[in-house]
Amino acid sequence: MQRFDCLAKECPLLGPHLLEASAGTGKTFSIEHIYTRLALESFDVEQILVVTFTKAATRELKGRIRANLEKALHFIESCDPTWEYLTPHFGSEKAVERLRDALSGFDRCQIFTIHSFCYRMLQEFAFEAGIGFSLTDPDEGKGTPNKLKIAAVDFLENGIRENILCKEQVTLLLKQFDSFDEMVERLVKSTPPEKSQTFEELFTECKAALHTLCQKIEVDKLLEDFQKLEPCYKVAVKGDFKSQVLALADLENRESFGALLRERGSLFKFLDPQNKKVRAKEPEFLHYPDFFDWAKTHIDPLLHENVFHTLQAAWAPIRAKIMDEEDKLDPDQILIFLHRAIQNEKLASSIANKYRAAIIDEFQDTDAVQWEIFQHLFLRKENPVEALYLVGDPKQSIYRFRKADVYTYLLARDFLGEGNVYQLDTNFRSSKSLIDSLNALFNRDWLHLPKANRVIPFHPVRSGAKIDSCFHDDKGAIHFTLSKGEPNALFDEVFLPFAIGEIEKLDLKNCAILVKDRYQAEKVLNALRERNIPAIAKSHTPLGETFAFQAIRELFDAVMEPRSQSSTKIVMAGPFSSPDIPFHKYKALLEEKGLVSFAKIFAKDFNRDMMQIFELLFAWEKREGFSFAGLKRTLKTLHKMSADEGSRKRMEVDEQAVQIMTLHISKGLEFDVVFALGLASRSPTSEVEVEEISAEKLRQLYVAMTRAKRRLYVPIALSESDPKIGGDSPMELFSTYLNLQELKEIATTQSITIEEISAPVLLAPPREKNGCEEQENRVLSPPPFLGSYLSSFTTLAKLEPQERAPWVENLSNEINLQTMPRGTETGIIIHSIFEKLFSSKSPIWRDFFAVEHLVKGELLFSPLKQWEEVIVKMVQKTLTQPLQIEGEWICLNELEPEQLRVEVEFLYPDPPNFVKGFIDLIFSYKETFYFVDWKTNWLENYELQSLQEAMRAHNYDLQASLYAEAIKRFTKAPYGGAFYFFVRGGTYAKIS
């Protein structure tokens, strides 16, 4: 395999590439530079296709690629040799022109999700595709038709006949879902499998197999055979073996076959040769010596048919009919439609000729249909695309439930050939000691792919990050904790309390705890809060599925129908159980004063999710004005929207809090310290393809163990019990490739330590919070429904301001912005410009060209477009205004990215209330924190007296005191003061 270095001049740019990017090796970094190099080779932005997995990844790629183009332009103009491949372009006017063209036309860039790409091609080439209906862009999130959900409920309740699924299969199916609603949601969003068998078909096949044996089985004799065989095998598999033997003797009976299904054929796992005792003595006589071997070959596979696939196949005709009636295609159907349509050579040629280059990100998560689309369009024998990049890592293929197929990756690899396979071989995430240790652990054939009977090779990576461990204890970069007992019980008694103890002892901040599922996540969150440790649990929960949404909807139902006793009783049983006035008066309040006044009454009962829901409702009210019909429609839309469609439950980002997430969610993220607790937890499953599930668990282990930058904690449960079928933990599976003795030998040469721990682990009582400890160990969110009043600067500004005299520095008023519109919309646009400017990972605020480009991009479709030039000058002047700090003068454009934090949200208790707000910009200078607030007020003049009057009139000194308190609580460094920039006047006011 060849090494790929996107910065090297000699790196091959054109032709097909399969780019294998191990964890932390800079996959997105490479894509940014590939795109920039193509632009320098005169590829227009409309000729470069970039396809990635999610809408969020699409947004991130657009931002990073554009920023990279801007940096490349700056480096070429300044002859900066930071990137080697740019040196041939120094002094080249053509190179500068090409990059400027790419930036000016970047709104035409072709960066999509796979579903959005297919949709756009069908729309653009509608005539060739033969489309006779209007498609819906899957990335616009129109939601699932309600009619489809109603039909799915009816199908699940009334449409499952015994010839489709028997009662035992239905029982197994129900165990796969946490709720009936989850099953409905999964069904309406799924596409039918290529192959499935109904119960009737399985039973018929079973009887046919039995007839081929041509012998009558006597129950007593077969049971006697099993009793002779049983002592030869380890007692390591659980199940009702006797009932299964009796069922095997009567396979022509439907009930018997149902009994085998119920037990999932655990008898055959028990009789597996690998479970046989080493010194077992074979019985001298058996009535049916080959029967159990025959049954394992012919009957056992029938017991593992995916029940949900059968359900999907039965549901598919109903779904198709409804979607036709609705005149819609769902995202997967759009993909299938394009796959069929490009069999028309004219259409395929039209799409292929549109692009000169294609970059497919997260290629390990594609499926066969997607690969065939890319192959047919971009790897044509007559006219292949000039540059093709399939970028991914088969070791991180962990989304089988989203139809990701790692075997498709292998097909593509074999098709391209070894000569076109490249590797990113340098890890820029983790410390050298951690990388060397992982290389030693993973350097073996352990990522087996059962269907292909081959192994995903592991290639050791090099260290490219200058990161040290920075811990002063005796633990290595990887610390294994061993304990004897049941894995799931050890999670509560040993692994979680040990992790908490380490977090407290080392005072860890940027760390993560990876768990098996949301139930473990909730358990960890509660345990950390009990210890007064700030913590955040990340999830993909849509707001419409939260308890908060249900409670708010019930509240509005009672308000809109105040005479309904049932609605009133429902509300009285929930968080809003103490209304101050009768519900009919709340209805009048809503009609007269709107949502804000209504929300203030119930704010004392709000939790974080409720606040987010009301923020969305406030935004709707601002757009459309209040009406009960509109409120009903908005709530209904929010309830139907998925998390990916824009209603994701907000999760705070706080480097001071412990991040809690599942192994799946952790993919693509990184933390200083990771506790991979979920790796030791078993997850019994009733799904088929046990070997495939086990193989994916090992890939989950790879993902989990490559998230850490400085230290990784891995638990190992030493259990004597055998898990249920398919229920092994990832660490148990990995131990079959690396046993404990081998691990101890590796630990002698690497930064690996092993600690044996007895259960239970007892922790000292949590420290009581007082004084500065209370400020440092804050709780990030109030307990649900705590009786408190949520205050912000807006609600508190009506109070008497504290007596503070701001110090004002009046600099100049050279820019005339008086004609620019006044009001909220102008303020929002100007704030957005500064937010995006200072959110950049590189200090683009120092480059006037970059600032101008960003401002023009933000104003392109805004009502302030005609004031573009004066706003550019206004922003540039703001960045270069000297600020007086402790006798020194600095400007905002002199600050480094690590000194800045943008749009900082805070929430802190002021018993019995809570104070919430957003700070536009916080910066640190000489270990002291300051904050900046952008003001777009137009004042008649910007003299000292006028500014003082404006500050008092708007209670900005009160705002400053609230923000200052937030900074003092949430940082350990001293607070230095506030700068209020009146950007229209080129003036600022300082409050110390």
PDB file of N, CA, C and O in Angstrom, residues 546-557 571 574-576 610 785:
ATOM      1  N   THR A 546     -39.132  13.987  23.279  1.00  0.00           N
ATOM      2  CA  THR A 546     -38.769  14.196  24.680  1.00  0.00           C
ATOM      3  C   THR A 546     -40.005  14.328  25.557  1.00  0.00           C
ATOM      4  O   THR A 546     -41.098  14.687  25.092  1.00  0.00           O
ATOM      5  N   PHE A 547     -39.812  14.075  26.834  1.00  0.00           N
ATOM      6  CA  PHE A 547     -40.900  14.269  27.800  1.00  0.00           C
ATOM      7  C   PHE A 547     -41.286  15.743  27.861  1.00  0.00           C
ATOM      8  O   PHE A 547     -42.450  16.086  28.066  1.00  0.00           O
ATOM      9  N   ALA A 548     -40.308  16.623  27.669  1.00  0.00           N
ATOM     10  CA  ALA A 548     -40.579  18.063  27.712  1.00  0.00           C
ATOM     11  C   ALA A 548     -41.568  18.456  26.624  1.00  0.00           C
ATOM     12  O   ALA A 548     -42.502  19.239  26.871  1.00  0.00           O
ATOM     13  N   PHE A 549     -41.394  17.919  25.413  1.00  0.00           N
ATOM     14  CA  PHE A 549     -42.320  18.246  24.331  1.00  0.00           C
ATOM     15  C   PHE A 549     -43.727  17.749  24.660  1.00  0.00           C
ATOM     16  O   PHE A 549     -44.721  18.451  24.443  1.00  0.00           O
ATOM     17  N   GLN A 550     -43.807  16.536  25.180  1.00  0.00           N
ATOM     18  CA  GLN A 550     -45.107  15.983  25.540  1.00  0.00           C
ATOM     19  C   GLN A 550     -45.806  16.859  26.569  1.00  0.00           C
ATOM     20  O   GLN A 550     -47.001  17.154  26.454  1.00  0.00           O
ATOM     21  N   ALA A 551     -45.046  17.302  27.580  1.00  0.00           N
ATOM     22  CA  ALA A 551     -45.638  18.128  28.633  1.00  0.00           C
ATOM     23  C   ALA A 551     -46.123  19.466  28.083  1.00  0.00           C
ATOM     24  O   ALA A 551     -47.205  19.952  28.444  1.00  0.00           O
ATOM     25  N   ILE A 552     -45.335  20.094  27.204  1.00  0.00           N
ATOM     26  CA  ILE A 552     -45.716  21.388  26.632  1.00  0.00           C
ATOM     27  C   ILE A 552     -46.933  21.247  25.728  1.00  0.00           C
ATOM     28  O   ILE A 552     -47.848  22.074  25.751  1.00  0.00           O
ATOM     29  N   ARG A 553     -46.956  20.185  24.942  1.00  0.00           N
ATOM     30  CA  ARG A 553     -48.118  19.981  24.072  1.00  0.00           C
ATOM     31  C   ARG A 553     -49.379  19.757  24.892  1.00  0.00           C
ATOM     32  O   ARG A 553     -50.452  20.278  24.561  1.00  0.00           O
ATOM     33  N   GLU A 554     -49.269  19.000  25.963  1.00  0.00           N
ATOM     34  CA  GLU A 554     -50.424  18.793  26.842  1.00  0.00           C
ATOM     35  C   GLU A 554     -50.880  20.095  27.487  1.00  0.00           C
ATOM     36  O   GLU A 554     -52.078  20.338  27.656  1.00  0.00           O
ATOM     37  N   LEU A 555     -49.915  20.949  27.846  1.00  0.00           N
ATOM     38  CA  LEU A 555     -50.257  22.245  28.429  1.00  0.00           C
ATOM     39  C   LEU A 555     -51.054  23.093  27.442  1.00  0.00           C
ATOM     40  O   LEU A 555     -52.095  23.669  27.786  1.00  0.00           O
ATOM     41  N   PHE A 556     -50.594  23.164  26.195  1.00  0.00           N
ATOM     42  CA  PHE A 556     -51.309  23.959  25.193  1.00  0.00           C
ATOM     43  C   PHE A 556     -52.664  23.342  24.853  1.00  0.00           C
ATOM     44  O   PHE A 556     -53.627  24.067  24.561  1.00  0.00           O
ATOM     45  N   ASP A 557     -52.755  22.002  24.868  1.00  0.00           N
ATOM     46  CA  ASP A 557     -54.058  21.362  24.641  1.00  0.00           C
ATOM     47  C   ASP A 557     -55.063  21.814  25.691  1.00  0.00           C
ATOM     48  O   ASP A 557     -56.233  22.105  25.372  1.00  0.00           O
ATOM     49  N   VAL A 571     -52.588  17.712  32.543  1.00  0.00           N
ATOM     50  CA  VAL A 571     -51.608  18.743  32.886  1.00  0.00           C
ATOM     51  C   VAL A 571     -51.339  18.747  34.381  1.00  0.00           C
ATOM     52  O   VAL A 571     -50.189  18.887  34.827  1.00  0.00           O
ATOM     53  N   GLY A 574     -48.646  16.506  35.544  1.00  0.00           N
ATOM     54  CA  GLY A 574     -47.318  16.690  34.998  1.00  0.00           C
ATOM     55  C   GLY A 574     -46.548  17.808  35.667  1.00  0.00           C
ATOM     56  O   GLY A 574     -46.887  18.242  36.778  1.00  0.00           O
ATOM     57  N   PRO A 575     -45.528  18.324  35.000  1.00  0.00           N
ATOM     58  CA  PRO A 575     -44.659  19.343  35.608  1.00  0.00           C
ATOM     59  C   PRO A 575     -45.340  20.687  35.804  1.00  0.00           C
ATOM     60  O   PRO A 575     -44.919  21.480  36.639  1.00  0.00           O
ATOM     61  N   PHE A 576     -46.391  20.977  35.012  1.00  0.00           N
ATOM     62  CA  PHE A 576     -47.099  22.255  35.160  1.00  0.00           C
ATOM     63  C   PHE A 576     -48.357  22.050  36.003  1.00  0.00           C
ATOM     64  O   PHE A 576     -49.467  22.391  35.606  1.00  0.00           O
ATOM     65  N   MET A 610     -37.287  22.111  27.682  1.00  0.00           N
ATOM     66  CA  MET A 610     -38.439  23.004  27.551  1.00  0.00           C
ATOM     67  C   MET A 610     -38.019  24.386  27.071  1.00  0.00           C
ATOM     68  O   MET A 610     -38.705  25.017  26.259  1.00  0.00           O
ATOM     69  N   PHE A 785     -37.948  20.397  36.448  1.00  0.00           N
ATOM     70  CA  PHE A 785     -39.109  20.964  37.129  1.00  0.00           C
ATOM     71  C   PHE A 785     -38.786  21.559  38.490  1.00  0.00           C
ATOM     72  O   PHE A 785     -39.617  21.600  39.381  1.00  0.00           O
TER      73      PHE A 785
END
